[in-house]
PDB file of C-alpha atoms in Angstrom:
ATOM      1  CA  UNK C   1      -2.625 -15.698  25.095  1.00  0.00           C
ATOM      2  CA  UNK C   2       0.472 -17.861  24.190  1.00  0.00           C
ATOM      3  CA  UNK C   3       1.275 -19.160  20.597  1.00  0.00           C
ATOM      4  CA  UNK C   4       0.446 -22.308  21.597  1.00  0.00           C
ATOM      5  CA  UNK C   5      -3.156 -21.950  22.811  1.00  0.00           C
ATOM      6  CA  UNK C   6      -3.217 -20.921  19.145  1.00  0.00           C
ATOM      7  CA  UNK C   7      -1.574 -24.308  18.329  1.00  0.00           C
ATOM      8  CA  UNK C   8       0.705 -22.477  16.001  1.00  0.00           C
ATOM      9  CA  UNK C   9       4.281 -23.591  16.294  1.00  0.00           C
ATOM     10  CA  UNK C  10       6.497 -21.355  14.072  1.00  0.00           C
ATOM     11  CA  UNK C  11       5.444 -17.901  13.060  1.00  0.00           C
ATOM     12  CA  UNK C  12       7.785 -16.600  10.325  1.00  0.00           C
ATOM     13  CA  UNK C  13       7.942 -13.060   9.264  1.00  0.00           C
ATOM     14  CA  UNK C  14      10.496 -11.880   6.225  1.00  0.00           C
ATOM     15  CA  UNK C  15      11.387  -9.453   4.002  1.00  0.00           C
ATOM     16  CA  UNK C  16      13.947  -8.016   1.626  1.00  0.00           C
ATOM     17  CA  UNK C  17      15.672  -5.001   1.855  1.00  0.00           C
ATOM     18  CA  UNK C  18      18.328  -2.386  -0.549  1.00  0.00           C
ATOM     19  CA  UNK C  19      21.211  -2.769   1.583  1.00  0.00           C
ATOM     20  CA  UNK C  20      22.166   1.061   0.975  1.00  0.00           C
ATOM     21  CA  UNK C  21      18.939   2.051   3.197  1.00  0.00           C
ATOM     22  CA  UNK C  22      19.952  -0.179   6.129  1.00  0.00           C
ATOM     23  CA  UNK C  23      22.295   1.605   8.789  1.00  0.00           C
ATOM     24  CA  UNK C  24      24.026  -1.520   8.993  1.00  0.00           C
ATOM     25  CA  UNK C  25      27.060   0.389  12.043  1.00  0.00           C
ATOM     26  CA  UNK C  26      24.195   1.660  13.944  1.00  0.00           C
ATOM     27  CA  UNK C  27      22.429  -1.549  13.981  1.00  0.00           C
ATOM     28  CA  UNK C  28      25.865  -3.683  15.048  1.00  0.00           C
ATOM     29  CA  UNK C  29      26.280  -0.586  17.748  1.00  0.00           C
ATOM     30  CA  UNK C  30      22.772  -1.330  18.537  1.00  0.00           C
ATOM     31  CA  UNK C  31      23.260  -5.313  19.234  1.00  0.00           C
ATOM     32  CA  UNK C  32      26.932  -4.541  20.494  1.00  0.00           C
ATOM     33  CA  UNK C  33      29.270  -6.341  17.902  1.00  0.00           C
ATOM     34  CA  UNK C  34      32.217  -5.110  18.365  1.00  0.00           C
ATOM     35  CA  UNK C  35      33.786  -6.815  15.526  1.00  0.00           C
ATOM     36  CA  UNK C  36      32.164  -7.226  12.130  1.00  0.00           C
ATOM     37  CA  UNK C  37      34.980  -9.718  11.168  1.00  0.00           C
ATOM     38  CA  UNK C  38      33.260 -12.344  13.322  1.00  0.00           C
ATOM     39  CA  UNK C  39      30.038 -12.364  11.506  1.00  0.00           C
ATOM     40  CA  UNK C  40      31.581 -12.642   7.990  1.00  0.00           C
ATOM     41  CA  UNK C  41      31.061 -15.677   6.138  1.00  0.00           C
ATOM     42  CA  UNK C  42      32.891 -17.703   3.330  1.00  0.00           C
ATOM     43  CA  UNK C  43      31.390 -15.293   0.970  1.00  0.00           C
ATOM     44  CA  UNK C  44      32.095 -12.246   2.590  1.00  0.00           C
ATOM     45  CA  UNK C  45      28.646 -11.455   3.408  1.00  0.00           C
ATOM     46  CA  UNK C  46      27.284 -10.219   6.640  1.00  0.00           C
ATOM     47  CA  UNK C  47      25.255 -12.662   8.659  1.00  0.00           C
ATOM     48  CA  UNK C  48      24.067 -12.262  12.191  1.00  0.00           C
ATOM     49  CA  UNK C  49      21.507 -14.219  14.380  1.00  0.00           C
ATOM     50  CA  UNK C  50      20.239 -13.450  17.684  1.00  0.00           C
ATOM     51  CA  UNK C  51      18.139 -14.599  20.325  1.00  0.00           C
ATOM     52  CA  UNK C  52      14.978 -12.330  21.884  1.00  0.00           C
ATOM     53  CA  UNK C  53      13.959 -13.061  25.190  1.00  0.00           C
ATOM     54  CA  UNK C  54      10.165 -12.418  25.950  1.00  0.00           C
ATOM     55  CA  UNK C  55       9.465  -9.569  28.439  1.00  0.00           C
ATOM     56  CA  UNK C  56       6.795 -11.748  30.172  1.00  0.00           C
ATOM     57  CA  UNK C  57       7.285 -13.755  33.201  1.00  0.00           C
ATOM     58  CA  UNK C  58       7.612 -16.576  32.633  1.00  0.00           C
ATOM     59  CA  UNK C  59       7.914 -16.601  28.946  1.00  0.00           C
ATOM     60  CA  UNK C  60       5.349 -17.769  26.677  1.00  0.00           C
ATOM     61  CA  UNK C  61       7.300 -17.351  23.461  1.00  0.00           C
ATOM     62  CA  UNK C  62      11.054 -16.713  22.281  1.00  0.00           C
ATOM     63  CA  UNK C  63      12.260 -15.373  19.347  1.00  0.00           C
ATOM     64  CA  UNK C  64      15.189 -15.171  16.765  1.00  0.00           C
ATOM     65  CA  UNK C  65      16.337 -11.958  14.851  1.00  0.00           C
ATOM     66  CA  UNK C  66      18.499 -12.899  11.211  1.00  0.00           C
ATOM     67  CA  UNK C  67      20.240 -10.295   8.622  1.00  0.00           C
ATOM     68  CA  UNK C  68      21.890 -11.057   6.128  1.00  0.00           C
ATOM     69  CA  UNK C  69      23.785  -8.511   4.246  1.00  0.00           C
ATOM     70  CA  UNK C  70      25.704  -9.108   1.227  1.00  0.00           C
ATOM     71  CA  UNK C  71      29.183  -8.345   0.270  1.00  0.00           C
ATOM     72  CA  UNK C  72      28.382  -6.952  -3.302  1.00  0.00           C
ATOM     73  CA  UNK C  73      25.457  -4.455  -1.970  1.00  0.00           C
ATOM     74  CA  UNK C  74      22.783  -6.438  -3.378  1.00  0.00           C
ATOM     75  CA  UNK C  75      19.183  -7.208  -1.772  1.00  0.00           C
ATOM     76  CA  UNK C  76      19.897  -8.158   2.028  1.00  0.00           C
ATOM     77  CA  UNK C  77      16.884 -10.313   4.279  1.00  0.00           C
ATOM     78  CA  UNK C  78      15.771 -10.386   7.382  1.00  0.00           C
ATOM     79  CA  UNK C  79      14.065 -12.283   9.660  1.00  0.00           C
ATOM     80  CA  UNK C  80      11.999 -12.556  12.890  1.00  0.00           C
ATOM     81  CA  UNK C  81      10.968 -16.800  13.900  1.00  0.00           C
ATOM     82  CA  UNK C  82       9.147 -16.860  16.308  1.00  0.00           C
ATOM     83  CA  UNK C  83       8.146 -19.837  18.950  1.00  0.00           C
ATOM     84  CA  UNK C  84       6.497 -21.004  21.758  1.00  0.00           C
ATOM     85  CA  UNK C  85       9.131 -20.913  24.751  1.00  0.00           C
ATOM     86  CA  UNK C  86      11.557 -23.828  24.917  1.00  0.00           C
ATOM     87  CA  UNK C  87      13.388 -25.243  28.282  1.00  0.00           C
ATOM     88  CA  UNK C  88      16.455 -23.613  27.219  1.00  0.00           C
ATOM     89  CA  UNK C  89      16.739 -19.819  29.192  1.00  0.00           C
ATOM     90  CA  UNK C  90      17.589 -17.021  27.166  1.00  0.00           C
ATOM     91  CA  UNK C  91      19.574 -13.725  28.697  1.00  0.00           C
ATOM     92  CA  UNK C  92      16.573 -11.090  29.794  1.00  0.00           C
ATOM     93  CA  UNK C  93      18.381  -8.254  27.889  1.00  0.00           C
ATOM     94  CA  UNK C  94      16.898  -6.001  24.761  1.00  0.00           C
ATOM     95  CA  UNK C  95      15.583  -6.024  22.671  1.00  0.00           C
ATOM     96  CA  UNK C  96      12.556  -7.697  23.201  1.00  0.00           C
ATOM     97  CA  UNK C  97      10.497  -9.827  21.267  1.00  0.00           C
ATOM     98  CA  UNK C  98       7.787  -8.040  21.827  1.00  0.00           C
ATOM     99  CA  UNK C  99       8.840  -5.049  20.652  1.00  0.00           C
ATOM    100  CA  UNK C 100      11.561  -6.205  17.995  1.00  0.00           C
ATOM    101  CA  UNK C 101       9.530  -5.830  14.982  1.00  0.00           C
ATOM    102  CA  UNK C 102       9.428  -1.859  15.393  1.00  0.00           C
ATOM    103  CA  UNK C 103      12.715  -1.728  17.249  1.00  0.00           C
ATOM    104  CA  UNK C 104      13.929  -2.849  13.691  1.00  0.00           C
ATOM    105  CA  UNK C 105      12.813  -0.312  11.795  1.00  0.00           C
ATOM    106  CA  UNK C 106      15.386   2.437  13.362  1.00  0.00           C
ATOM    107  CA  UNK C 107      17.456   0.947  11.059  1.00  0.00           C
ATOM    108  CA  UNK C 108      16.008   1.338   7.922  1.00  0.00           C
ATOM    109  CA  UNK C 109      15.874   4.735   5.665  1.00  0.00           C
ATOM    110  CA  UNK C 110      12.528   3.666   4.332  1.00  0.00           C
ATOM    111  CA  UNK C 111       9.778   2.389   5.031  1.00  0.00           C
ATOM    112  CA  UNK C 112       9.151  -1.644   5.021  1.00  0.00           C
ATOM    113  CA  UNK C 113       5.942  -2.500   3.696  1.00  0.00           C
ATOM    114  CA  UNK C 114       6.235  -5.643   2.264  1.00  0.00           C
ATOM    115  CA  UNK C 115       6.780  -8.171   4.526  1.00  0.00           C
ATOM    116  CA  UNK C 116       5.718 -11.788   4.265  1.00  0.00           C
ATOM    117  CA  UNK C 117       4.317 -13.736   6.869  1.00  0.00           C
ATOM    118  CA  UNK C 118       4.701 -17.981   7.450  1.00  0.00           C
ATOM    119  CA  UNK C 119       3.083 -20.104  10.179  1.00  0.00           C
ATOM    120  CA  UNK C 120       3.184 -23.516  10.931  1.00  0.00           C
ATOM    121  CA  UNK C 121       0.508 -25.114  13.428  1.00  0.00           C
ATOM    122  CA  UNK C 122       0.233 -28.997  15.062  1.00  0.00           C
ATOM    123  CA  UNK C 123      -2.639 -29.639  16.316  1.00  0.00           C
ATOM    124  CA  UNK C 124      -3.236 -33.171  18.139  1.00  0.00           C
ATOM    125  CA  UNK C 125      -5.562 -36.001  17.985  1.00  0.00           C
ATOM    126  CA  UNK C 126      -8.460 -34.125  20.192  1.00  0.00           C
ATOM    127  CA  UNK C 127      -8.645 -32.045  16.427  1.00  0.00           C
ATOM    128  CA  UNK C 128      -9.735 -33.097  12.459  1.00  0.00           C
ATOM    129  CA  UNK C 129      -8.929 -30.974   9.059  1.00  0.00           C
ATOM    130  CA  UNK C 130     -12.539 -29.636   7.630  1.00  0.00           C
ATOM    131  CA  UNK C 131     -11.592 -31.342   4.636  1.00  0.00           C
ATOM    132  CA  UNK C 132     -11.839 -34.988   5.369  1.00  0.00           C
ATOM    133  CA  UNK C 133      -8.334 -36.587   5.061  1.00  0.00           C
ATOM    134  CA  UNK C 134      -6.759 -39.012   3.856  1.00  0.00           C
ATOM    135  CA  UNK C 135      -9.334 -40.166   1.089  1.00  0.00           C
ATOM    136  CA  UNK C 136      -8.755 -42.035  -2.325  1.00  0.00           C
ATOM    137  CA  UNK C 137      -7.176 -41.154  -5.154  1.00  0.00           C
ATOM    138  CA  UNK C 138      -8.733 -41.407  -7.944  1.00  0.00           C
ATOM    139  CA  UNK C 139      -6.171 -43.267 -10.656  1.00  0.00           C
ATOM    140  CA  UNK C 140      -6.426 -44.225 -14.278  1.00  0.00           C
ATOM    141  CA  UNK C 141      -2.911 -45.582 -13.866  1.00  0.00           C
ATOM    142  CA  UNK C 142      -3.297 -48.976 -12.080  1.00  0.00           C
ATOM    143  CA  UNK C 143       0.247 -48.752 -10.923  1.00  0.00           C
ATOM    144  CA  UNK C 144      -1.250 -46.036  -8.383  1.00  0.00           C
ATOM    145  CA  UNK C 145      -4.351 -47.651  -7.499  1.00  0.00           C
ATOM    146  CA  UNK C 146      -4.821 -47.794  -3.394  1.00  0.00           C
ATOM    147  CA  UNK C 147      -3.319 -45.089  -3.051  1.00  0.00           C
ATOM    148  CA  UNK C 148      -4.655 -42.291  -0.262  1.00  0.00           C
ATOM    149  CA  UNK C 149      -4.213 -38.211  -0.318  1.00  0.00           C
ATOM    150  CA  UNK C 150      -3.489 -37.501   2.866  1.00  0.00           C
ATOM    151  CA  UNK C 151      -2.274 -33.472   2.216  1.00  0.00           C
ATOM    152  CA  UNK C 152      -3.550 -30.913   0.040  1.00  0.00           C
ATOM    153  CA  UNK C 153      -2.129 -28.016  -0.772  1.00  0.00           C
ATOM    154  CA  UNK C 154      -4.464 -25.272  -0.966  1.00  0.00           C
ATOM    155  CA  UNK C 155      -4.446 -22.104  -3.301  1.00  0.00           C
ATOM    156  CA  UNK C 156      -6.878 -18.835  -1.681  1.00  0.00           C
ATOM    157  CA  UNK C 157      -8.183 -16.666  -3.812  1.00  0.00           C
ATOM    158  CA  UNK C 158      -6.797 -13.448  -5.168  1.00  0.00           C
ATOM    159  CA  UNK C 159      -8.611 -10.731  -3.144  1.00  0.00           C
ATOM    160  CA  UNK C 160      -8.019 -12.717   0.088  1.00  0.00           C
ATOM    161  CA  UNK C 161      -4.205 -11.791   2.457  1.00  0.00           C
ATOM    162  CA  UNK C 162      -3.844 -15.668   2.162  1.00  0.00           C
ATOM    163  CA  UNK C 163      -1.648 -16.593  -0.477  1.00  0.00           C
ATOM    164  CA  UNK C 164      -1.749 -20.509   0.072  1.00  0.00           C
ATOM    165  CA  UNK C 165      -2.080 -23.171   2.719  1.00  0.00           C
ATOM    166  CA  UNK C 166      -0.705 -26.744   3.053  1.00  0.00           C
ATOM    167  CA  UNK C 167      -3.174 -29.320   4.974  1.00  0.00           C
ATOM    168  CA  UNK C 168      -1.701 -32.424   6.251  1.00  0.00           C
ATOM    169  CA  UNK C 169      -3.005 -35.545   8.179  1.00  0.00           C
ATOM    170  CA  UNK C 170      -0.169 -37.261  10.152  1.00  0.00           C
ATOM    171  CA  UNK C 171      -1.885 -40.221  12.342  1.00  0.00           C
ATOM    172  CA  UNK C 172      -2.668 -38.425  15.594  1.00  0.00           C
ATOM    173  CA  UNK C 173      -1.527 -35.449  14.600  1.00  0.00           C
ATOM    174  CA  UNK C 174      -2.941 -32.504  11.957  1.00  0.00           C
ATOM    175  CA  UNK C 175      -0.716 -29.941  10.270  1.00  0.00           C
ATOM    176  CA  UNK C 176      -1.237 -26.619   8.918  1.00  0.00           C
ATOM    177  CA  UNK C 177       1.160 -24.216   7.177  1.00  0.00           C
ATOM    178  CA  UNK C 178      -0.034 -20.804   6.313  1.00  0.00           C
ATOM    179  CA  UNK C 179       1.892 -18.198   3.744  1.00  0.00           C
ATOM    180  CA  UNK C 180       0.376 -14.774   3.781  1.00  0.00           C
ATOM    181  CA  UNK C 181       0.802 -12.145   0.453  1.00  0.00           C
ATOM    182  CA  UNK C 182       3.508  -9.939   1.158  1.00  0.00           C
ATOM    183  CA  UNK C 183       1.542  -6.726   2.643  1.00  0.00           C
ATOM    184  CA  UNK C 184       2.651  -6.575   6.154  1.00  0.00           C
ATOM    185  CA  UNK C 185       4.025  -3.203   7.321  1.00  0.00           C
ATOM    186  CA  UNK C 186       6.918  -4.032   9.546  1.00  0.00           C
ATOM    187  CA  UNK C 187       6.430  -0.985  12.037  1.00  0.00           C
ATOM    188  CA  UNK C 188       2.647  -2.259  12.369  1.00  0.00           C
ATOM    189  CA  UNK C 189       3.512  -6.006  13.074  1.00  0.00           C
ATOM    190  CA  UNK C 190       2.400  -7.489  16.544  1.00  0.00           C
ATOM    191  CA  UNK C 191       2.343 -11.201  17.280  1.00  0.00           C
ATOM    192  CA  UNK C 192      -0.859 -11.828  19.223  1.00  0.00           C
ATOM    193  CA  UNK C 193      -2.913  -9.462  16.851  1.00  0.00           C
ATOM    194  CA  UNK C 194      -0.928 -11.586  14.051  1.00  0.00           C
ATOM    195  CA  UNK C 195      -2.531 -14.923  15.370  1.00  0.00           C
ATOM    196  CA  UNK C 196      -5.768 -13.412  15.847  1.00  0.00           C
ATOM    197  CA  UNK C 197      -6.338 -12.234  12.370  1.00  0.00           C
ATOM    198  CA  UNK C 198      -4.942 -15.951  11.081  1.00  0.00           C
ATOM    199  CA  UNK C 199      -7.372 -17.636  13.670  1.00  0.00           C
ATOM    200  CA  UNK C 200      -9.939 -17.401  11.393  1.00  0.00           C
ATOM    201  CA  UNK C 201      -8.354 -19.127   8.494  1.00  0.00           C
ATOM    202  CA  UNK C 202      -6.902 -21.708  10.883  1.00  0.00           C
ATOM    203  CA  UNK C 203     -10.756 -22.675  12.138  1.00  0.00           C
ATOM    204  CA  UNK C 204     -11.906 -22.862   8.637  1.00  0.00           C
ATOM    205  CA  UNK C 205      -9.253 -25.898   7.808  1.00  0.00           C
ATOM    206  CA  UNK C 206      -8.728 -27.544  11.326  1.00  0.00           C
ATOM    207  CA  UNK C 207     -11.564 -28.074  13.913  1.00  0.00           C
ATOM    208  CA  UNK C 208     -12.098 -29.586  17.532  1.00  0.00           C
ATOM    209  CA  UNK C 209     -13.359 -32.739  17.301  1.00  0.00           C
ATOM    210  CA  UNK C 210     -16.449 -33.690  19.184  1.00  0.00           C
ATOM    211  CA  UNK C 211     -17.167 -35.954  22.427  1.00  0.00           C
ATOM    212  CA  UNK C 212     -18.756 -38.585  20.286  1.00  0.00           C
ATOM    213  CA  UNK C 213     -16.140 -38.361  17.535  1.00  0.00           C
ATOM    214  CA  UNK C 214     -13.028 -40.917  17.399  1.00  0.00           C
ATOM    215  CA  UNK C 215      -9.729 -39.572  17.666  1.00  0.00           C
TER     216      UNK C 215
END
């Protein structure tokens, strides 16, 4: 399966790093920069994107690798966006999305275990929230009176891996937005088991409508 038969449209995964225990030469030997110079901003800081091709044929998905690594040895980030594949064709050479995630973590001295996750999911008119939206808002200041809540955003409880959720009815379309608690073990990540362990979460706030229900 496909991000999209999951209807999710972004998948986001992040996290923060020490800069001293990231082999920042092997990992420019790795993605073949020969010249650090060109990936030097304003600032001085390191900061390098690239594109992942998918190893399936044809490609359900694409993906983008970012680091950032400052000048002044502070905290770097990185970054793995994921998304359902796009007309534009992107060079079959590693390292692959699918494996980028552990490919990564060659280049770290320790051990990244707290990544976070973010996913954003459209789902059309043939789907509803749970949560019946937009409805009234209830006003003591006339000034506001009509007015509809057509979002929510959505706080999960503590002993739950979702942090918090944004809801959103848009006409035709509904929108989700999931962030997870920073747990995720980089080494362990894998995008299809990802969206499978969201999918519940995702059914609970956003449904397929029925035959005799009105778009």
């Amino acid at each position: 399966m496909g991000m999209e038969d999951f209807h999710c449209d972004s998948l986001h995964l992040s996290f923060g790093f020490a800069s001293e225990e990231f082999d920042k030469d092997a990992f420019l030997k790795a993605v073949e920069v020969e010249n650090e110079n060109d990936y030097i901003d304003e600032d001085g800081d390191l900061v390098l994107a690239l594109s992942l091709p998918s190893r399936q044929e044809p490609p359900t998905e694409h993906a983008h690798l970012a680091i950032f690594v400052p000048k002044d040895k502070k905290d770097g980030r990185a970054s793995l966006d994921f998304h359902p594949a796009g007309p534009k064709e992107i060079d079959k050479t590693p390292p692959y999305l699918e494996e980028s995630a552990e490919w990564l973590t060659q280049f770290f001295k320790k051990e990244i275990t707290a990544a976070q996750i973010n996913s954003a999911y459209v789902f059309d008119s043939g789907f509803a929230p749970t949560i019946p939206l937009p409805f009234p808002l209830v006003v003591s200041d006339k000034n506001l009176s009509g007015l509809k809540v057509k979002g929510l955003s959505l706080q999960f409880p503590e002993d739950t891996w979702i942090e918090d959720a944004i809801l959103q009815n848009a006409g035709a379309e509904t929108y989700l937005f999931l962030t997870t608690k920073s747990t995720v073990v980089l080494e362990d990540f894998d995008l299809n088991k990802t969206l499978e362990e969201l999918k519940e979460t995702v059914d609970s706030l956003v449904k397929e409508k029925s035959n005799g229900e009105n778009p």
